[in-house]
Tab-separated table of C-alpha atoms in Angstrom:
chain	number	residue	atom	x	y	z
A	135	UNK	CA	77.526	119.046	-14.297
A	136	UNK	CA	74.211	120.693	-13.411
A	137	UNK	CA	72.791	117.894	-11.302
A	138	UNK	CA	70.081	117.998	-8.656
A	139	UNK	CA	69.026	115.500	-5.949
A	140	UNK	CA	65.896	113.742	-7.154
A	141	UNK	CA	63.981	111.559	-4.750
A	142	UNK	CA	61.258	110.313	-7.044
A	143	UNK	CA	59.783	110.741	-10.508
A	144	UNK	CA	56.244	109.481	-11.130
A	145	UNK	CA	53.155	109.791	-13.270
A	146	UNK	CA	51.100	110.326	-15.226
A	147	UNK	CA	48.873	111.458	-12.459
A	148	UNK	CA	47.036	114.712	-11.752
A	149	UNK	CA	47.782	117.794	-9.778
A	150	UNK	CA	45.796	117.553	-6.516
A	151	UNK	CA	46.093	121.089	-5.203
A	152	UNK	CA	46.683	124.759	-6.043
A	153	UNK	CA	46.014	126.735	-9.169
A	154	UNK	CA	46.357	123.886	-11.643
A	155	UNK	CA	44.280	121.403	-9.616
A	156	UNK	CA	43.066	118.556	-11.821
A	157	UNK	CA	45.878	119.041	-14.430
A	158	UNK	CA	47.260	115.838	-15.835
A	159	UNK	CA	50.918	115.920	-14.917
A	160	UNK	CA	54.172	114.127	-14.214
A	161	UNK	CA	55.993	114.764	-10.936
A	162	UNK	CA	59.679	115.326	-10.272
A	163	UNK	CA	60.206	115.486	-6.536
A	164	UNK	CA	63.513	116.807	-5.293
A	165	UNK	CA	65.205	116.227	-1.921
A	166	UNK	CA	65.939	118.940	0.634
A	167	UNK	CA	64.009	121.666	2.362
A	168	UNK	CA	64.719	124.746	4.454
A	169	UNK	CA	61.604	124.161	6.574
A	170	UNK	CA	60.509	121.328	8.831
A	171	UNK	CA	56.759	121.870	9.122
A	172	UNK	CA	55.061	119.932	11.930
A	173	UNK	CA	52.445	118.502	9.613
A	174	UNK	CA	54.554	118.071	6.447
A	175	UNK	CA	53.151	115.323	4.245
A	176	UNK	CA	56.448	114.956	2.431
A	177	UNK	CA	58.873	114.949	5.409
A	178	UNK	CA	60.717	112.059	3.695
A	179	UNK	CA	62.208	114.681	1.416
A	180	UNK	CA	64.176	116.258	4.266
A	181	UNK	CA	64.219	113.993	7.272
A	182	UNK	CA	66.720	111.551	5.901
A	183	UNK	CA	64.368	108.525	6.003
A	184	UNK	CA	64.633	107.979	2.279
A	185	UNK	CA	68.043	109.338	1.605
A	186	UNK	CA	69.111	106.046	-0.018
A	187	UNK	CA	66.602	106.748	-2.830
A	188	UNK	CA	68.124	110.067	-3.900
A	189	UNK	CA	69.607	110.175	-7.425
A	190	UNK	CA	71.808	113.003	-8.663
A	191	UNK	CA	70.327	113.824	-12.080
A	192	UNK	CA	70.828	116.413	-14.787
A	193	UNK	CA	68.188	117.716	-17.195
A	194	UNK	CA	68.737	114.991	-19.717
A	195	UNK	CA	68.491	112.285	-17.028
A	196	UNK	CA	65.217	113.670	-15.769
A	197	UNK	CA	63.671	113.912	-19.238
A	198	UNK	CA	64.758	110.415	-20.040
A	199	UNK	CA	63.174	109.063	-16.855
A	200	UNK	CA	60.008	110.892	-17.638
A	201	UNK	CA	59.908	109.609	-21.205
A	202	UNK	CA	60.487	106.032	-19.997
A	203	UNK	CA	57.541	106.301	-17.637
A	204	UNK	CA	55.074	107.980	-20.029
A	205	UNK	CA	56.318	107.935	-23.667
A	206	UNK	CA	54.227	110.397	-25.582
A	207	UNK	CA	51.757	110.635	-22.747
A	208	UNK	CA	52.566	113.926	-21.032
A	209	UNK	CA	53.175	117.621	-21.728
A	210	UNK	CA	53.084	118.933	-18.121
A	211	UNK	CA	55.562	118.440	-15.290
A	212	UNK	CA	55.243	119.509	-11.652
A	213	UNK	CA	58.509	120.167	-9.822
A	214	UNK	CA	57.924	119.475	-6.175
A	215	UNK	CA	59.835	118.820	-2.963
A	216	UNK	CA	60.816	119.604	-0.305
A	217	UNK	CA	61.611	123.001	-1.622
A	218	UNK	CA	62.857	122.796	-5.222
A	219	UNK	CA	63.657	126.519	-5.161
A	220	UNK	CA	66.743	125.762	-3.183
A	221	UNK	CA	68.257	124.215	-6.287
A	222	UNK	CA	70.056	126.592	-8.731
A	223	UNK	CA	70.958	123.663	-10.938
A	224	UNK	CA	67.291	122.891	-11.694
A	225	UNK	CA	67.731	125.485	-14.484
A	226	UNK	CA	69.218	122.718	-16.747
A	227	UNK	CA	66.021	120.668	-16.605
A	228	UNK	CA	63.750	123.714	-16.863
A	229	UNK	CA	65.455	125.012	-20.034
A	230	UNK	CA	65.451	121.614	-21.734
A	231	UNK	CA	61.782	120.954	-20.813
A	232	UNK	CA	60.747	124.404	-22.012
A	233	UNK	CA	62.571	123.826	-25.298
A	234	UNK	CA	60.441	120.762	-25.831
A	235	UNK	CA	57.218	122.684	-25.191
A	236	UNK	CA	56.544	121.053	-21.808
A	237	UNK	CA	54.617	123.208	-19.337
A	238	UNK	CA	55.947	123.403	-15.807
A	239	UNK	CA	54.564	124.054	-12.337
A	240	UNK	CA	56.427	124.565	-9.074
A	241	UNK	CA	55.425	124.893	-5.443
A	242	UNK	CA	57.647	126.662	-2.969
A	243	UNK	CA	57.177	128.363	0.376
A	244	UNK	CA	58.630	131.554	-0.962
A	245	UNK	CA	61.977	131.837	0.863
A	246	UNK	CA	64.459	131.578	-2.038
A	247	UNK	CA	64.340	132.962	-5.567
A	248	UNK	CA	66.098	131.342	-8.503
A	249	UNK	CA	66.204	132.771	-11.997
A	250	UNK	CA	64.642	129.649	-13.457
A	251	UNK	CA	61.550	130.252	-11.452
A	252	UNK	CA	60.669	133.310	-13.558
A	253	UNK	CA	60.008	131.136	-16.635
A	254	UNK	CA	57.824	128.491	-14.878
A	255	UNK	CA	54.242	128.493	-16.173
A	256	UNK	CA	52.614	128.291	-12.777
A	257	UNK	CA	54.422	129.014	-9.452
A	258	UNK	CA	52.524	128.363	-6.319
A	259	UNK	CA	53.960	130.236	-3.351
A	260	UNK	CA	52.741	128.618	-0.159
A	261	UNK	CA	53.885	130.496	2.940
A	262	UNK	CA	53.350	128.337	6.049
A	263	UNK	CA	50.762	129.211	8.756
A	264	UNK	CA	51.272	129.090	12.571
A	265	UNK	CA	50.254	125.437	12.902
A	266	UNK	CA	53.419	124.468	10.891
A	267	UNK	CA	55.745	125.818	13.582
A	268	UNK	CA	57.555	127.943	11.001
A	269	UNK	CA	57.776	131.766	10.852
A	270	UNK	CA	57.203	133.720	7.600
A	271	UNK	CA	59.902	136.123	6.552
A	272	UNK	CA	57.794	138.521	4.489
A	273	UNK	CA	60.857	140.310	3.112
A	274	UNK	CA	62.075	137.069	1.562
A	275	UNK	CA	58.559	136.351	0.273
A	276	UNK	CA	58.365	139.763	-1.356
A	277	UNK	CA	61.845	139.277	-2.955
A	278	UNK	CA	60.572	136.026	-4.511
A	279	UNK	CA	57.475	137.746	-5.907
A	280	UNK	CA	59.546	140.643	-7.178
A	281	UNK	CA	61.837	138.188	-9.042
A	282	UNK	CA	58.820	136.475	-10.554
A	283	UNK	CA	57.397	139.821	-11.678
A	284	UNK	CA	60.470	140.129	-13.953
A	285	UNK	CA	59.585	137.063	-15.981
A	286	UNK	CA	56.608	135.549	-17.721
A	287	UNK	CA	55.701	133.193	-14.827
A	288	UNK	CA	52.190	133.271	-13.485
A	289	UNK	CA	52.188	132.883	-9.692
A	290	UNK	CA	49.704	132.633	-6.914
A	291	UNK	CA	49.575	132.433	-3.121
A	292	UNK	CA	48.168	129.407	-1.289
A	293	UNK	CA	47.768	128.931	2.425
A	294	UNK	CA	47.052	125.596	4.070
A	295	UNK	CA	44.595	125.954	6.954
A	296	UNK	CA	44.323	123.624	9.903
A	297	UNK	CA	42.587	125.912	12.445
A	298	UNK	CA	41.305	129.358	13.193
A	299	UNK	CA	44.784	130.859	13.751
A	300	UNK	CA	45.774	129.567	10.334
A	301	UNK	CA	42.685	131.090	8.812
A	302	UNK	CA	43.546	134.531	10.396
A	303	UNK	CA	47.152	134.170	9.048
A	304	UNK	CA	45.702	133.429	5.568
A	305	UNK	CA	43.461	136.483	5.739
A	306	UNK	CA	46.507	138.589	6.680
A	307	UNK	CA	48.605	137.231	3.757
A	308	UNK	CA	45.660	137.837	1.328
A	309	UNK	CA	45.197	141.342	2.654
A	310	UNK	CA	48.870	142.144	2.232
A	311	UNK	CA	48.847	141.061	-1.458
A	312	UNK	CA	45.304	141.466	-2.735
A	313	UNK	CA	46.511	141.628	-6.366
A	314	UNK	CA	47.794	138.046	-6.285
A	315	UNK	CA	45.485	135.117	-6.983
A	316	UNK	CA	44.760	133.545	-3.597
A	317	UNK	CA	43.902	129.932	-2.595
A	318	UNK	CA	42.916	128.419	0.722
A	319	UNK	CA	43.542	124.707	1.038
A	320	UNK	CA	42.321	122.467	3.837
A	321	UNK	CA	45.041	120.825	5.888
A	322	UNK	CA	45.491	117.091	6.288
A	323	UNK	CA	46.362	116.164	9.874
A	324	UNK	CA	45.883	112.405	9.310
A	325	UNK	CA	49.258	111.372	8.007
A	326	UNK	CA	49.475	107.759	9.047
A	327	UNK	CA	49.023	104.701	6.855
A	328	UNK	CA	45.561	103.162	6.419
A	329	UNK	CA	43.664	106.010	8.087
A	330	UNK	CA	40.110	104.788	8.677
A	331	UNK	CA	37.491	107.009	7.063
A	332	UNK	CA	40.220	109.310	5.696
A	333	UNK	CA	38.181	110.741	2.758
A	334	UNK	CA	35.166	111.420	4.999
A	335	UNK	CA	37.302	113.107	7.665
A	336	UNK	CA	39.030	115.319	5.065
A	337	UNK	CA	35.652	116.298	3.494
A	338	UNK	CA	34.386	117.303	6.927
A	339	UNK	CA	37.373	119.564	7.352
A	340	UNK	CA	36.956	120.902	3.875
A	341	UNK	CA	33.305	121.782	4.611
A	342	UNK	CA	34.308	123.710	7.764
A	343	UNK	CA	36.921	125.645	5.829
A	344	UNK	CA	34.363	126.443	3.113
A	345	UNK	CA	31.972	127.679	5.761
A	346	UNK	CA	34.512	129.912	7.357
A	347	UNK	CA	35.514	131.463	3.951
A	348	UNK	CA	31.924	131.946	2.872
A	349	UNK	CA	31.144	133.838	6.094
A	350	UNK	CA	34.151	136.167	5.850
A	351	UNK	CA	34.148	139.134	3.476
A	352	UNK	CA	37.974	139.206	3.559
A	353	UNK	CA	37.830	136.026	1.435
A	354	UNK	CA	35.558	137.365	-1.282
A	355	UNK	CA	38.352	136.820	-3.853
A	356	UNK	CA	39.670	133.559	-2.448
A	357	UNK	CA	39.318	130.096	-3.922
A	358	UNK	CA	38.793	127.272	-1.407
A	359	UNK	CA	40.275	123.940	-2.379
A	360	UNK	CA	40.527	120.358	-1.055
A	361	UNK	CA	43.691	118.360	-1.386
A	362	UNK	CA	42.172	116.312	-4.121
A	363	UNK	CA	44.646	113.455	-4.383
A	364	UNK	CA	44.263	112.675	-0.693
A	365	UNK	CA	40.526	112.116	-1.225
A	366	UNK	CA	41.322	109.438	-3.816
A	367	UNK	CA	44.543	107.871	-2.493
A	368	UNK	CA	44.888	108.943	1.116
A	369	UNK	CA	48.544	109.290	2.026
A	370	UNK	CA	49.948	106.974	-0.594
A	371	UNK	CA	53.364	108.084	-1.902
A	372	UNK	CA	54.162	108.280	-5.602
A	373	UNK	CA	50.707	108.998	-6.995
């Protein structure tokens, strides 16, 4: 049985970040990650704190859950994590969703390639900057991009920026792969519950990132984004 560990399924909502920001979507969030970023806003997918919520599901199970939540009210699904690219068995859901004409998006840090990624409509590859505490293996990243080049998937690069070192890292990534659509996203360091003035604080950080990008010719082709869902719902899970 081609089952995968699913932590939560929710929606309809909208995509709050990356190339399809603003897209009405459903979310399928898988458990497990090969990274442990210091500022991860979804650490519950890999730190064991919500392991009792994990369900092993195949493609039919996932589609049934989506249909129960939003019957006739969606045609786009975002596969998130964690790192869903770790899961070879996600192919079952991907094939069945595509057969129904459902568009799919995925975000991964670009460490593992699976064949099913090559048929995803929008793949966001988000290598992690220095503030994450993770090191980028550019050979693995390039293998993922090479695999995606073999299929119809559209993919982009996105770097989350918390500070100047992250910005320099982002400029280096963009410079290495100038032919790939590139996004900068402001980081969210305020991960607690009920953060006072959260939206205002994030908008201040977004403005600083915009100013940095506008002043730097290396970012002439970059798109600078907020994390839109946090401006509306702060750190609430399942929206």
